[in-house]
Amino acid sequence: MARTNPRTKPARSEVVRSGEDAPNAVWFKPVMFGFMLIGLAWIIVFYVSQGTLPVATLGSWNILVGFGIAFVGFLMTTRWR
């Protein structure tokens, strides 16, 4: 008579996620949207104040600064999980 061992389930090992597959930190989404909103607000303030705010010495470069800040937020969306 042959012995039959009851099948035992192997111990469940945790799946170790690499840095690429890991979910984002809690702060990631608020910072991402914050950059986009701050960039938008920078541009709106520049237009509404007719170029005197946020930094008067930059002149029309304020538009580029606003788009740059917003662009950082948009770049962060490519890493959002």
Coordinates of C-alpha atoms in Angstrom, one line a residue:
M1 CA 0.0 0.0 0.0
A2 CA 1.5 3.3 -1.1
R3 CA 1.5 6.2 1.2
T4 CA -0.1 9.4 0.0
N5 CA 0.9 12.6 1.5
P6 CA -1.8 15.2 1.7
R7 CA -0.9 18.1 -0.5
T8 CA 0.2 21.0 1.5
K9 CA 0.1 24.5 0.1
P10 CA 3.4 26.1 -0.1
A11 CA 4.0 29.0 2.3
R12 CA 2.8 32.2 0.8
S13 CA 5.7 34.4 0.2
E14 CA 5.3 38.1 -0.1
V15 CA 5.9 39.5 -3.5
V16 CA 8.7 42.0 -3.4
R17 CA 7.9 44.9 -5.7
S18 CA 10.7 46.6 -7.4
G19 CA 10.8 50.4 -7.3
E20 CA 9.2 50.6 -10.7
D21 CA 6.1 48.6 -9.7
A22 CA 5.6 50.1 -6.3
P23 CA 2.7 52.4 -5.7
N24 CA 3.4 56.1 -5.2
A25 CA 3.8 57.7 -1.8
V26 CA 0.9 59.4 -0.2
W27 CA 2.4 62.9 -0.9
F28 CA 2.9 62.3 -4.6
K29 CA -0.6 63.1 -5.9
P30 CA -1.1 66.3 -3.9
V31 CA 2.4 67.6 -4.9
M32 CA 1.7 66.7 -8.5
F33 CA -1.6 68.6 -8.6
G34 CA -0.1 71.4 -6.5
F35 CA 2.6 72.0 -9.1
M36 CA 0.0 72.2 -11.9
L37 CA -2.2 74.5 -9.9
I38 CA 0.6 76.8 -8.8
G39 CA 1.8 77.1 -12.4
L40 CA -1.7 77.9 -13.6
A41 CA -2.1 80.5 -10.8
W42 CA 1.2 82.1 -11.6
I43 CA 0.1 82.6 -15.2
I44 CA -3.3 83.9 -14.3
V45 CA -1.8 86.3 -11.7
F46 CA 0.6 87.6 -14.4
Y47 CA -2.2 88.3 -16.8
V48 CA -4.7 89.8 -14.3
S49 CA -2.1 92.1 -12.9
Q50 CA -1.0 93.2 -16.3
G51 CA 2.6 92.1 -15.8
T52 CA 3.3 93.7 -12.4
L53 CA 2.9 90.5 -10.4
P54 CA 4.2 87.8 -9.4
V55 CA 7.7 89.1 -10.2
A56 CA 7.7 92.4 -12.0
T57 CA 11.4 92.3 -13.0
L58 CA 10.9 89.1 -15.0
G59 CA 8.4 90.7 -17.3
S60 CA 7.1 88.3 -19.9
W61 CA 9.4 85.5 -18.6
N62 CA 6.7 85.0 -15.9
I63 CA 4.8 83.1 -18.4
L64 CA 7.7 80.7 -18.9
V65 CA 8.1 80.3 -15.2
G66 CA 4.4 79.5 -14.8
F67 CA 4.5 76.9 -17.6
G68 CA 7.7 75.5 -16.2
I69 CA 6.1 74.9 -12.8
A70 CA 3.0 73.4 -14.4
F71 CA 5.2 71.2 -16.6
V72 CA 6.9 69.7 -13.6
G73 CA 3.5 68.6 -12.5
F74 CA 2.7 67.2 -15.9
L75 CA 6.0 65.3 -15.9
M76 CA 5.0 63.8 -12.5
T77 CA 1.8 62.3 -14.1
T78 CA 4.0 60.0 -16.1
R79 CA 5.2 58.3 -12.9
W80 CA 1.7 58.2 -11.2
R81 CA 0.5 54.7 -10.3

